[in-house]
Short mmCIF file of C-alpha atoms in Angstrom, two decimals:
data_model
loop_
_atom_site.label_atom_id
_atom_site.label_comp_id
_atom_site.label_asym_id
_atom_site.label_seq_id
_atom_site.Cartn_x
_atom_site.Cartn_y
_atom_site.Cartn_z
CA MET A 167 21.53 -40.13 3.09
CA ARG A 168 18.31 -39.39 1.32
CA ALA A 169 15.72 -36.50 1.81
CA THR A 170 12.45 -35.53 0.17
CA VAL A 171 11.00 -31.87 -0.14
CA THR A 172 7.63 -31.46 -1.69
CA ALA A 173 6.45 -27.94 -3.08
CA HIS A 174 3.42 -27.28 -4.89
CA ARG A 175 2.38 -24.01 -6.45
CA ASP A 176 -1.13 -23.94 -4.41
CA TYR A 177 0.47 -24.34 -0.96
CA THR A 178 1.97 -20.94 -0.16
CA VAL A 179 2.77 -18.99 3.08
CA ALA A 180 2.84 -15.22 2.32
CA GLU A 181 4.26 -12.65 -0.04
CA ILE A 182 7.53 -12.09 1.24
CA ASP A 183 8.09 -8.22 2.07
CA PRO A 184 11.51 -7.15 0.91
CA ARG A 185 12.23 -5.60 4.05
CA LEU A 186 12.97 -9.00 5.53
CA TYR A 187 16.39 -8.58 4.10
CA GLY A 188 17.53 -5.26 5.79
CA SER A 189 20.47 -4.50 8.25
CA PHE A 190 21.61 -2.47 10.91
CA VAL A 191 24.34 0.22 11.40
CA GLU A 192 24.61 1.46 15.15
CA HIS A 193 27.06 3.79 16.44
CA LEU A 194 29.21 1.19 17.64
CA GLY A 195 32.80 0.28 17.23
CA ARG A 196 33.75 0.75 13.56
CA ALA A 197 30.41 0.54 12.23
CA VAL A 198 30.09 4.13 11.23
CA TYR A 199 33.60 5.80 11.64
CA THR A 200 36.08 3.88 9.53
CA GLY A 201 33.01 1.70 8.41
CA ILE A 202 30.67 3.50 6.17
CA TYR A 203 32.71 6.78 6.76
CA GLU A 204 36.26 7.67 6.53
CA PRO A 205 36.95 11.03 4.63
CA ASP A 206 40.71 10.34 4.21
CA HIS A 207 40.04 6.88 2.71
CA PRO A 208 41.28 6.62 -1.00
CA THR A 209 37.49 5.67 -2.10
CA ALA A 210 35.84 8.35 -0.11
CA ASP A 211 33.79 10.77 -1.83
CA ALA A 212 32.95 14.27 -1.40
CA ASP A 213 30.96 13.55 1.63
CA GLY A 214 33.41 11.35 3.42
CA PHE A 215 31.60 7.97 2.72
CA ARG A 216 33.76 4.87 1.41
CA GLN A 217 32.82 4.06 -1.80
CA ASP A 218 34.15 0.33 -1.79
CA VAL A 219 31.66 -0.06 1.31
CA ILE A 220 28.56 1.36 -0.73
CA ASP A 221 29.61 -1.00 -3.51
CA LEU A 222 29.18 -3.86 -1.27
CA VAL A 223 26.13 -2.84 0.11
CA LYS A 224 24.76 -2.26 -3.39
CA GLU A 225 25.77 -5.74 -4.28
CA ILE A 226 23.61 -7.15 -1.61
CA ASP A 227 20.68 -4.78 -2.20
CA VAL A 228 19.80 -3.89 1.52
CA PRO A 229 16.30 -2.72 1.41
CA ILE A 230 16.35 -0.94 4.65
CA THR A 231 19.05 -0.03 7.23
CA ARG A 232 18.16 0.51 10.97
CA TYR A 233 19.83 3.62 12.62
CA PRO A 234 21.26 4.79 15.23
CA GLY A 235 20.98 1.99 17.41
CA GLY A 236 20.77 -0.47 19.36
CA ASN A 237 21.75 0.24 22.91
CA PHE A 238 23.14 3.14 21.63
CA VAL A 239 20.05 4.92 21.10
CA SER A 240 18.85 4.59 24.56
CA ALA A 241 21.20 7.46 26.07
CA TYR A 242 21.51 9.25 22.53
CA ASN A 243 20.28 12.92 22.00
CA TRP A 244 19.60 13.22 18.42
CA GLU A 245 20.09 17.00 18.23
CA ASP A 246 23.79 16.31 19.10
CA GLY A 247 24.25 15.21 15.32
CA ILE A 248 22.46 18.35 13.79
CA GLY A 249 24.01 21.81 12.56
CA PRO A 250 27.56 22.50 12.07
CA LYS A 251 30.08 19.64 12.67
CA GLU A 252 32.33 21.90 14.42
CA ASP A 253 29.81 22.79 16.90
CA ARG A 254 28.47 19.36 17.71
CA PRO A 255 29.19 18.28 21.14
CA VAL A 256 31.46 15.01 21.93
CA ARG A 257 29.44 12.64 24.42
CA LEU A 258 30.39 9.51 26.32
CA ASP A 259 28.73 6.45 25.21
CA LEU A 260 27.48 4.45 28.17
CA ALA A 261 26.19 1.76 26.28
CA TRP A 262 29.64 0.62 24.76
CA HIS A 263 31.87 2.78 27.00
CA THR A 264 33.32 4.75 24.01
CA SER A 265 33.40 8.50 23.09
CA GLU A 266 30.76 9.78 20.15
CA SER A 267 32.09 12.72 18.22
CA ASN A 268 28.42 12.99 16.41
CA GLU A 269 30.36 13.94 13.19
CA VAL A 270 27.65 11.27 11.49
CA GLY A 271 24.22 12.51 12.66
CA ILE A 272 20.93 12.05 10.76
CA HIS A 273 21.74 14.26 7.82
CA GLU A 274 25.19 12.36 7.29
CA PHE A 275 23.09 9.17 7.56
CA ALA A 276 20.21 9.92 5.42
CA ASP A 277 22.87 10.89 2.62
CA TRP A 278 24.67 7.67 2.92
CA ALA A 279 21.43 5.72 2.93
CA GLU A 280 20.42 7.26 -0.31
CA LYS A 281 23.99 6.52 -2.11
CA ALA A 282 23.57 3.03 -0.64
CA GLY A 283 20.10 2.47 -1.95
CA THR A 284 18.60 1.71 1.28
CA GLU A 285 15.91 3.01 3.03
CA MET A 286 16.06 4.52 6.74
CA MET A 287 14.63 2.74 9.60
CA LEU A 288 14.91 5.05 12.54
CA ALA A 289 14.75 4.48 16.24
CA VAL A 290 13.97 6.99 19.14
CA ASN A 291 15.14 7.33 22.80
CA LEU A 292 12.87 6.06 25.23
CA GLY A 293 15.31 4.84 27.74
CA SER A 294 16.77 8.33 28.96
CA ARG A 295 14.29 10.31 27.13
CA GLY A 296 10.70 9.95 26.01
CA LEU A 297 7.64 11.24 24.04
CA ASP A 298 8.79 15.22 23.36
CA GLU A 299 12.12 14.22 22.19
CA ALA A 300 10.51 11.38 19.94
CA ARG A 301 7.81 13.56 18.47
CA ASN A 302 10.48 16.37 17.54
CA PHE A 303 12.70 14.08 15.94
CA LEU A 304 9.98 12.72 13.85
CA GLU A 305 9.00 16.64 13.02
CA TYR A 306 12.41 17.22 12.10
CA VAL A 307 12.49 14.36 9.62
CA ASN A 308 9.31 14.21 8.12
CA HIS A 309 7.30 17.48 8.30
CA PRO A 310 7.44 19.44 5.03
CA GLY A 311 8.12 22.99 6.99
CA GLY A 312 6.30 25.79 8.79
CA SER A 313 7.36 24.41 12.22
CA TYR A 314 10.05 24.82 14.35
CA TRP A 315 11.85 21.66 13.70
CA SER A 316 11.18 21.28 10.42
CA ASP A 317 12.36 24.76 9.69
CA LEU A 318 15.43 23.95 11.74
CA ARG A 319 16.27 21.14 9.53
CA LYS A 320 15.96 23.53 6.28
CA ALA A 321 17.96 25.94 8.14
CA ASN A 322 20.77 22.82 8.59
CA GLY A 323 20.45 22.20 4.59
CA ARG A 324 17.74 19.62 3.95
CA ASP A 325 14.81 21.51 2.27
CA ALA A 326 12.59 18.35 1.60
CA PRO A 327 11.62 16.13 4.42
CA TRP A 328 12.85 12.38 4.28
CA ASP A 329 9.47 10.96 4.61
CA VAL A 330 10.66 8.02 7.12
CA LYS A 331 8.22 5.26 7.23
CA LEU A 332 9.71 2.94 9.87
CA TRP A 333 10.31 3.93 13.41
CA CYS A 334 11.41 1.69 16.60
CA LEU A 335 9.94 2.49 19.72
CA GLY A 336 13.43 2.44 21.62
CA ASN A 337 15.44 -0.64 21.93
CA GLU A 338 15.47 -3.64 24.28
CA MET A 339 13.72 -1.83 27.04
CA ASP A 340 13.39 -5.66 28.73
CA GLY A 341 17.17 -5.60 29.28
CA PRO A 342 18.98 -4.83 32.49
CA TRP A 343 22.26 -3.60 30.16
CA GLN A 344 19.95 -0.78 28.89
CA ILE A 345 20.07 2.93 29.76
CA GLY A 346 16.77 3.42 31.07
CA GLN A 347 15.35 -0.40 31.59
CA LYS A 348 11.65 -0.22 32.17
CA THR A 349 9.29 -3.12 33.29
CA ALA A 350 6.78 -4.22 30.45
CA ALA A 351 4.30 -2.13 32.16
CA GLU A 352 6.15 1.01 32.48
CA TYR A 353 7.43 0.63 28.85
CA GLY A 354 3.80 -0.56 27.57
CA ARG A 355 2.92 2.89 28.78
CA ILE A 356 5.29 5.09 27.32
CA ALA A 357 5.19 3.17 24.14
CA PHE A 358 1.68 3.67 23.54
CA GLU A 359 1.47 7.34 24.72
CA THR A 360 4.88 8.08 22.17
CA ALA A 361 3.01 5.91 19.22
CA LYS A 362 -0.05 8.30 20.03
CA ALA A 363 1.89 11.45 19.69
CA MET A 364 3.71 10.26 16.51
CA ARG A 365 0.75 9.12 14.76
CA ALA A 366 -0.56 12.40 15.37
CA SER A 367 2.25 14.03 13.78
CA ASP A 368 2.27 11.67 10.93
CA LYS A 369 -0.49 8.96 10.13
CA SER A 370 1.60 7.38 7.39
CA ILE A 371 4.14 6.03 9.69
CA GLU A 372 4.75 2.13 10.75
CA LEU A 373 5.75 1.80 14.41
CA VAL A 374 7.90 -0.94 16.00
CA VAL A 375 7.41 -1.88 19.85
CA CYS A 376 10.12 -3.51 21.79
CA GLY A 377 9.72 -7.18 22.42
CA SER A 378 12.09 -9.59 24.03
CA SER A 379 15.85 -9.13 23.70
CA SER A 380 16.06 -12.70 23.50
CA PRO A 381 13.78 -15.88 24.45
CA LYS A 382 16.27 -16.51 27.55
CA MET A 383 15.21 -13.48 29.25
CA ALA A 384 13.27 -14.05 32.26
CA THR A 385 10.35 -12.26 31.35
CA TYR A 386 9.85 -13.89 27.92
CA PRO A 387 7.14 -14.16 26.86
CA GLU A 388 4.95 -12.28 29.38
CA TRP A 389 6.80 -9.26 28.21
CA GLU A 390 5.20 -9.47 24.81
CA ALA A 391 1.80 -9.84 26.13
CA THR A 392 1.81 -7.25 28.62
CA VAL A 393 3.53 -4.63 26.12
CA LEU A 394 1.00 -5.66 23.30
CA ASP A 395 -1.98 -5.16 25.92
CA TYR A 396 -0.93 -1.55 26.08
CA THR A 397 -0.04 -0.91 22.34
CA TYR A 398 -1.78 -3.66 19.99
CA ASP A 399 -3.75 -1.24 18.28
CA ALA A 400 -1.15 1.78 18.25
CA VAL A 401 1.79 -0.07 16.67
CA ASP A 402 2.39 -2.36 13.52
CA TYR A 403 5.21 -4.79 14.75
CA VAL A 404 6.58 -6.07 17.54
CA SER A 405 10.71 -6.44 17.66
CA LEU A 406 12.32 -9.45 18.36
CA HIS A 407 16.33 -10.06 18.77
CA MET A 408 18.27 -13.29 18.67
CA TYR A 409 22.26 -14.22 18.21
CA PHE A 410 23.68 -17.47 17.84
CA ASP A 411 26.90 -18.85 19.41
CA ASP A 412 28.91 -22.12 19.63
CA HIS A 413 30.65 -21.52 22.88
CA ASP A 414 30.55 -25.24 23.25
CA ALA A 415 32.69 -26.04 20.42
CA ASN A 416 30.07 -28.24 19.37
CA PRO A 417 29.60 -27.69 15.51
CA GLN A 418 26.56 -30.26 15.04
CA SER A 419 24.68 -28.71 18.07
CA TYR A 420 25.53 -25.49 16.87
CA LEU A 421 23.88 -25.99 13.49
CA GLY A 422 20.68 -27.08 14.98
CA LYS A 423 20.15 -23.79 16.75
CA SER A 424 17.91 -22.51 13.97
CA VAL A 425 14.94 -24.43 15.71
CA LEU A 426 15.19 -22.35 18.60
CA LEU A 427 14.60 -19.50 16.10
CA ASP A 428 11.56 -21.25 14.95
CA ASP A 429 9.98 -21.72 18.49
CA TYR A 430 10.67 -18.24 19.22
CA ILE A 431 8.82 -16.91 16.25
CA ASP A 432 5.84 -19.40 16.74
CA THR A 433 5.50 -18.48 20.48
CA ILE A 434 5.15 -14.62 19.76
CA ALA A 435 3.18 -15.37 16.70
CA ALA A 436 0.72 -17.23 19.34
CA VAL A 437 0.87 -14.10 21.76
CA ILE A 438 0.05 -11.72 18.94
CA LYS A 439 -2.74 -13.98 17.68
CA GLN A 440 -4.16 -14.23 21.26
CA THR A 441 -3.74 -10.48 22.07
CA LYS A 442 -5.70 -9.63 18.64
CA THR A 443 -8.54 -11.86 20.03
CA LYS A 444 -8.60 -10.54 23.52
CA LYS A 445 -8.72 -6.88 21.96
CA ARG A 446 -11.29 -8.16 19.34
CA SER A 447 -9.13 -6.11 17.13
CA SER A 448 -9.47 -5.88 13.40
CA HIS A 449 -5.53 -4.77 13.11
CA ASP A 450 -2.67 -6.98 12.38
CA VAL A 451 0.73 -6.83 14.19
CA TYR A 452 3.61 -8.54 12.94
CA ILE A 453 7.36 -9.53 13.86
CA SER A 454 10.23 -7.30 12.92
CA PHE A 455 13.35 -9.29 13.59
CA ASP A 456 15.51 -6.21 13.57
CA GLU A 457 18.62 -7.88 15.18
CA TRP A 458 20.00 -11.28 14.19
CA ASN A 459 23.18 -12.81 13.60
CA VAL A 460 25.87 -15.12 15.11
CA TRP A 461 27.86 -13.08 17.56
CA TYR A 462 30.17 -15.00 19.93
CA HIS A 463 33.96 -14.98 18.35
CA SER A 464 34.83 -11.49 19.44
CA ALA A 465 33.41 -11.86 22.89
CA GLU A 466 37.25 -11.97 24.87
CA GLN A 467 39.01 -9.35 22.92
CA ASP A 468 35.80 -6.86 23.69
CA LYS A 469 36.02 -7.35 27.51
CA ALA A 470 38.71 -4.66 28.08
CA ILE A 471 37.00 -1.74 26.49
CA LEU A 472 33.28 -2.82 27.62
CA GLN A 473 34.38 -3.22 31.18
CA GLY A 474 35.86 0.55 31.04
CA ASN A 475 39.40 -0.89 31.46
CA GLU A 476 40.58 1.18 28.19
CA GLY A 477 39.15 4.59 28.95
CA TRP A 478 36.63 5.88 26.62
CA PRO A 479 38.15 5.61 23.15
CA PHE A 480 36.63 6.84 19.87
CA ALA A 481 35.67 4.17 17.47
CA PRO A 482 37.55 1.20 18.54
CA PRO A 483 37.33 -2.32 17.02
CA LEU A 484 34.20 -3.75 19.21
CA LEU A 485 32.51 -6.88 18.05
CA GLU A 486 34.35 -7.57 15.34
CA ASP A 487 33.42 -11.07 14.66
CA ILE A 488 35.25 -13.05 12.23
CA TYR A 489 33.05 -15.49 10.63
CA ASP A 490 34.03 -18.95 9.41
CA PHE A 491 32.39 -21.54 7.14
CA ALA A 492 30.04 -22.88 10.02
CA ASP A 493 28.46 -19.68 10.33
CA VAL A 494 27.55 -19.48 6.49
CA LEU A 495 25.62 -22.86 7.13
CA GLN A 496 23.78 -21.22 10.40
CA VAL A 497 22.94 -17.82 8.59
CA GLY A 498 21.44 -19.67 5.46
CA SER A 499 19.34 -21.85 7.96
CA ILE A 500 18.49 -18.48 9.93
CA ILE A 501 17.09 -16.99 6.37
CA ASN A 502 15.41 -19.97 5.90
CA SER A 503 13.33 -19.70 8.96
CA PHE A 504 12.26 -16.12 8.16
CA ILE A 505 11.26 -17.06 4.67
CA ARG A 506 8.96 -20.00 6.02
CA ARG A 507 7.49 -17.65 8.49
CA ALA A 508 6.93 -14.65 5.92
CA ASP A 509 3.15 -14.60 7.13
CA VAL A 510 4.15 -13.00 10.43
CA VAL A 511 7.96 -12.07 10.12
CA LYS A 512 7.89 -8.89 7.63
CA ILE A 513 11.01 -7.25 8.61
CA GLY A 514 14.44 -8.64 9.50
CA CYS A 515 17.96 -6.52 10.15
CA LEU A 516 20.77 -8.78 10.07
CA ALA A 517 23.09 -7.04 12.75
CA GLN A 518 24.94 -5.37 11.64
CA LEU A 519 26.27 -4.30 8.26
CA VAL A 520 29.57 -3.05 8.14
CA ASN A 521 32.73 -4.10 10.67
CA VAL A 522 30.24 -4.97 14.01
CA ILE A 523 29.21 -8.45 13.63
CA ALA A 524 29.06 -7.90 9.94
CA PRO A 525 29.18 -9.34 6.57
CA ILE A 526 31.26 -6.56 5.37
CA MET A 527 34.69 -5.58 6.96
CA THR A 528 37.13 -2.73 6.11
CA VAL A 529 40.65 -1.71 6.91
CA LYS A 530 41.24 1.61 8.03
CA GLY A 531 42.87 3.31 4.67
CA GLY A 532 42.67 -0.27 3.20
CA PRO A 533 40.20 -2.56 1.28
CA ALA A 534 36.93 -3.61 2.18
CA TRP A 535 36.00 -7.36 2.08
CA ARG A 536 33.43 -9.86 2.44
CA GLN A 537 32.83 -12.01 5.28
CA THR A 538 31.81 -15.75 4.95
CA ILE A 539 28.36 -15.09 5.72
CA PHE A 540 28.26 -12.04 3.11
CA TYR A 541 26.94 -14.95 0.70
CA PRO A 542 23.81 -16.40 2.08
CA TYR A 543 22.61 -13.10 2.90
CA LEU A 544 23.30 -11.65 -0.66
CA TYR A 545 21.35 -14.77 -2.14
CA GLY A 546 18.41 -14.29 -0.02
CA SER A 547 18.08 -10.97 -0.61
CA GLN A 548 18.77 -11.15 -4.32
CA TYR A 549 16.73 -14.26 -5.13
CA GLY A 550 14.26 -14.74 -2.05
CA ARG A 551 11.94 -12.10 -2.94
CA GLY A 552 8.37 -13.29 -4.11
CA THR A 553 5.87 -15.82 -2.27
CA SER A 554 7.19 -18.22 0.48
CA LEU A 555 6.16 -21.85 -0.35
CA ASP A 556 4.72 -24.03 2.38
CA ILE A 557 7.13 -26.93 1.61
CA ARG A 558 7.08 -30.21 3.58
CA ILE A 559 10.65 -31.71 4.31
CA ASP A 560 11.35 -35.46 5.35
CA SER A 561 14.69 -36.00 6.28
CA PRO A 562 16.77 -38.15 8.72
CA THR A 563 17.33 -36.01 11.95
CA PHE A 564 19.81 -35.76 14.84
CA ASP A 565 19.27 -34.82 18.59
CA THR A 566 20.83 -32.27 20.78
CA ASP A 567 20.24 -31.10 24.27
CA PHE A 568 17.82 -28.59 23.32
CA ALA A 569 15.64 -30.39 21.21
CA LYS A 570 15.25 -33.61 19.58
CA GLY A 571 14.50 -34.73 15.95
CA ILE A 572 16.30 -31.79 14.12
CA LYS A 573 16.30 -32.30 10.41
CA TYR A 574 19.71 -32.90 8.88
CA LEU A 575 18.16 -30.97 5.74
CA ASP A 576 17.09 -27.17 6.23
CA ALA A 577 15.31 -25.62 3.07
CA SER A 578 12.80 -22.87 1.88
CA ALA A 579 11.51 -22.10 -1.22
CA VAL A 580 10.36 -18.97 -3.23
CA ALA A 581 8.17 -18.33 -6.03
CA ALA A 582 10.41 -15.76 -6.92
CA ASP A 583 9.23 -12.23 -8.50
CA ASP A 584 11.09 -12.94 -11.69
CA GLY A 585 9.12 -16.12 -12.60
CA ALA A 586 11.95 -18.39 -11.33
CA LEU A 587 11.53 -20.83 -8.41
CA THR A 588 14.14 -20.56 -5.78
CA PHE A 589 15.41 -23.37 -3.38
CA PHE A 590 17.67 -22.32 -0.37
CA PHE A 591 19.10 -25.66 0.95
CA VAL A 592 21.47 -26.20 4.22
CA ASN A 593 22.95 -29.87 4.56
CA ARG A 594 23.53 -29.88 8.44
CA ASN A 595 25.16 -33.36 8.32
CA LEU A 596 28.79 -32.72 8.84
CA SER A 597 30.11 -36.18 7.05
CA GLU A 598 27.41 -37.36 4.70
CA PRO A 599 25.97 -35.86 1.51
CA ILE A 600 22.15 -35.80 1.12
CA GLU A 601 20.84 -37.55 -1.95
CA LEU A 602 17.79 -34.74 -2.72
CA ASP A 603 14.50 -35.34 -4.32
CA VAL A 604 12.34 -32.48 -4.54
CA ALA A 605 8.61 -32.77 -5.90
CA LEU A 606 7.49 -29.85 -7.89
CA GLY A 607 3.91 -29.86 -7.74
CA GLY A 608 2.18 -27.81 -10.51
CA PHE A 609 5.08 -25.69 -11.51
CA ASP A 610 6.24 -25.59 -15.26
CA GLN A 611 9.83 -24.47 -14.77
CA SER A 612 11.81 -27.30 -15.79
CA LYS A 613 15.75 -26.15 -16.28
CA ILE A 614 18.52 -25.09 -13.82
CA ILE A 615 18.95 -21.42 -14.52
CA MET A 616 21.62 -20.88 -11.55
CA ASP A 617 23.20 -23.22 -9.12
CA LYS A 618 25.60 -21.79 -6.11
CA VAL A 619 27.08 -24.00 -3.52
CA ILE A 620 29.60 -23.30 -0.87
CA GLU A 621 31.22 -26.29 0.54
CA GLY A 622 34.44 -28.43 1.15
CA PHE A 623 35.90 -26.17 3.53
CA ASP A 624 36.99 -26.52 7.05
CA LEU A 625 34.36 -25.44 9.34
CA LYS A 626 36.91 -23.00 10.92
CA ALA A 627 37.86 -21.49 7.48
CA VAL A 628 37.56 -17.56 7.20
CA ASN A 629 38.18 -14.72 4.70
CA GLY A 630 40.22 -11.74 5.44
CA PRO A 631 41.50 -8.69 3.68
CA ASP A 632 43.90 -10.68 1.75
CA GLY A 633 41.70 -13.16 0.21
CA GLU A 634 38.33 -14.31 0.22
CA PRO A 635 38.71 -18.29 -0.01
CA VAL A 636 35.18 -18.83 1.37
CA ALA A 637 32.86 -18.21 -1.59
CA PRO A 638 30.56 -19.84 -3.85
CA THR A 639 30.93 -21.85 -6.82
CA ASP A 640 28.63 -23.44 -9.67
CA GLY A 641 26.80 -26.31 -8.22
CA THR A 642 27.15 -29.63 -10.53
CA ASN A 643 24.71 -32.54 -10.86
CA ALA A 644 21.13 -30.69 -10.23
CA THR A 645 18.70 -31.96 -12.58
CA VAL A 646 14.90 -31.40 -13.22
CA THR A 647 13.50 -34.36 -14.94
CA ASN A 648 9.62 -34.97 -15.08
CA GLY A 649 8.70 -32.48 -12.33
CA ARG A 650 11.18 -33.62 -9.93
CA LEU A 651 14.72 -31.82 -9.05
CA SER A 652 17.51 -33.97 -7.97
CA ALA A 653 20.70 -33.09 -6.55
CA THR A 654 23.32 -34.10 -4.16
CA LEU A 655 24.01 -31.62 -1.48
CA PRO A 656 27.78 -32.22 -0.19
CA PRO A 657 28.25 -32.48 3.68
CA ALA A 658 28.17 -29.21 5.63
CA SER A 659 26.96 -27.11 2.55
CA TYR A 660 25.05 -24.23 1.43
CA ARG A 661 23.27 -24.14 -1.79
CA MET A 662 20.80 -22.21 -3.88
CA ILE A 663 19.22 -23.77 -6.63
CA ARG A 664 16.83 -21.49 -9.31
CA ILE A 665 14.67 -23.21 -11.78
CA GLY A 666 13.13 -21.43 -14.67
CA ALA A 667 10.79 -22.15 -17.58
#
């Protein structure tokens, strides 16, 4: 099977916002407790944070981390997580039917974020609460001093403000599972008024308004049209969420599902453009894809807790998907979609970072380890920063029940910040290699400087605390001759090739 790609230095999409490679830590399952925070762990520092986890987060180089939710935020009182730990209340978390100790709150998470080298992306509760609590939280976090909430922050041990720039106006407010679900008009009004109040407090912040929780929602895409009609000039981003599954046990169809992501992005980009025209606005709104991942492996094992049959456990294992090799290919294609639409998708948060549908897993009291999906996320974050190239792909195709003509070859390309030209390839053909020919128009990079491939594994192969067999190796057979890159992509493979001068 042969496929061609055309890349030219003069045909670009946009600069890639580094925040495209962000992630997410929610008070859910073991994401926080025995995830990032485990005071009794052998690697724990003086503040109780697992150093082995911090090291893996630094390896990926996660630019932003969304916190504290997620569904959790829609019934969360942020004030529960400040002040002396011994005085903090235990609350029942209605989102995940668990108990929350509030041992980790904004101070602790901010300390962890600094250690891990990531910026905070904070969410306010617009489910059970509203405008006043949001502005108070912002004042506590960002105001330098001389006001009630900023002085309380100082009394609680943090003199300088954290100066958080990116704020989410609630979470998935279209969802019937959400505490405080609202109609689009109800949410649009409160989001606009909250945005207005928060900007009055701090004009430097960026705001993310809730879009659809999924393209499967009955209100999609009318939800975005209504919400943006209320909020367009008051916000900077509209959030989208999407998760991928293979419940049908059809791996070829599963690997084609990223085309649904492309359609989702295209549709909301059109809604944004239409709203801008309707408002006659000079303001630009972009997409924050602040929840995305594969999520289906753990669905059955989670039911007892989520249905309330286990009482109100503290930090139980929840949403602990163990990812396989097929998920490597899926995550690689998702990141390719984001890179190709860097003109409109500026922020991305892989959900989540540790233990909960995550690339990093931990054993309580034991090791931290890399899931299979760690690697495409790692390579995107490390080498996918720069200018997205507007490439053309000519490839044989396959059909599914949801789309026709899906290309077996999925790819993206980046003129990277370090001067290299980086290609990300996924061969979605499960049985045949792809003989690849890439035309490099206008580029003078002429030698392979890095070539990593993940291939040759059973689609159900996984990693675990006792070993990480599904991992990249050095690629072979790639050459650059007379302005053309040639390589053979093995069946069912992920590959990153970097070309330098």
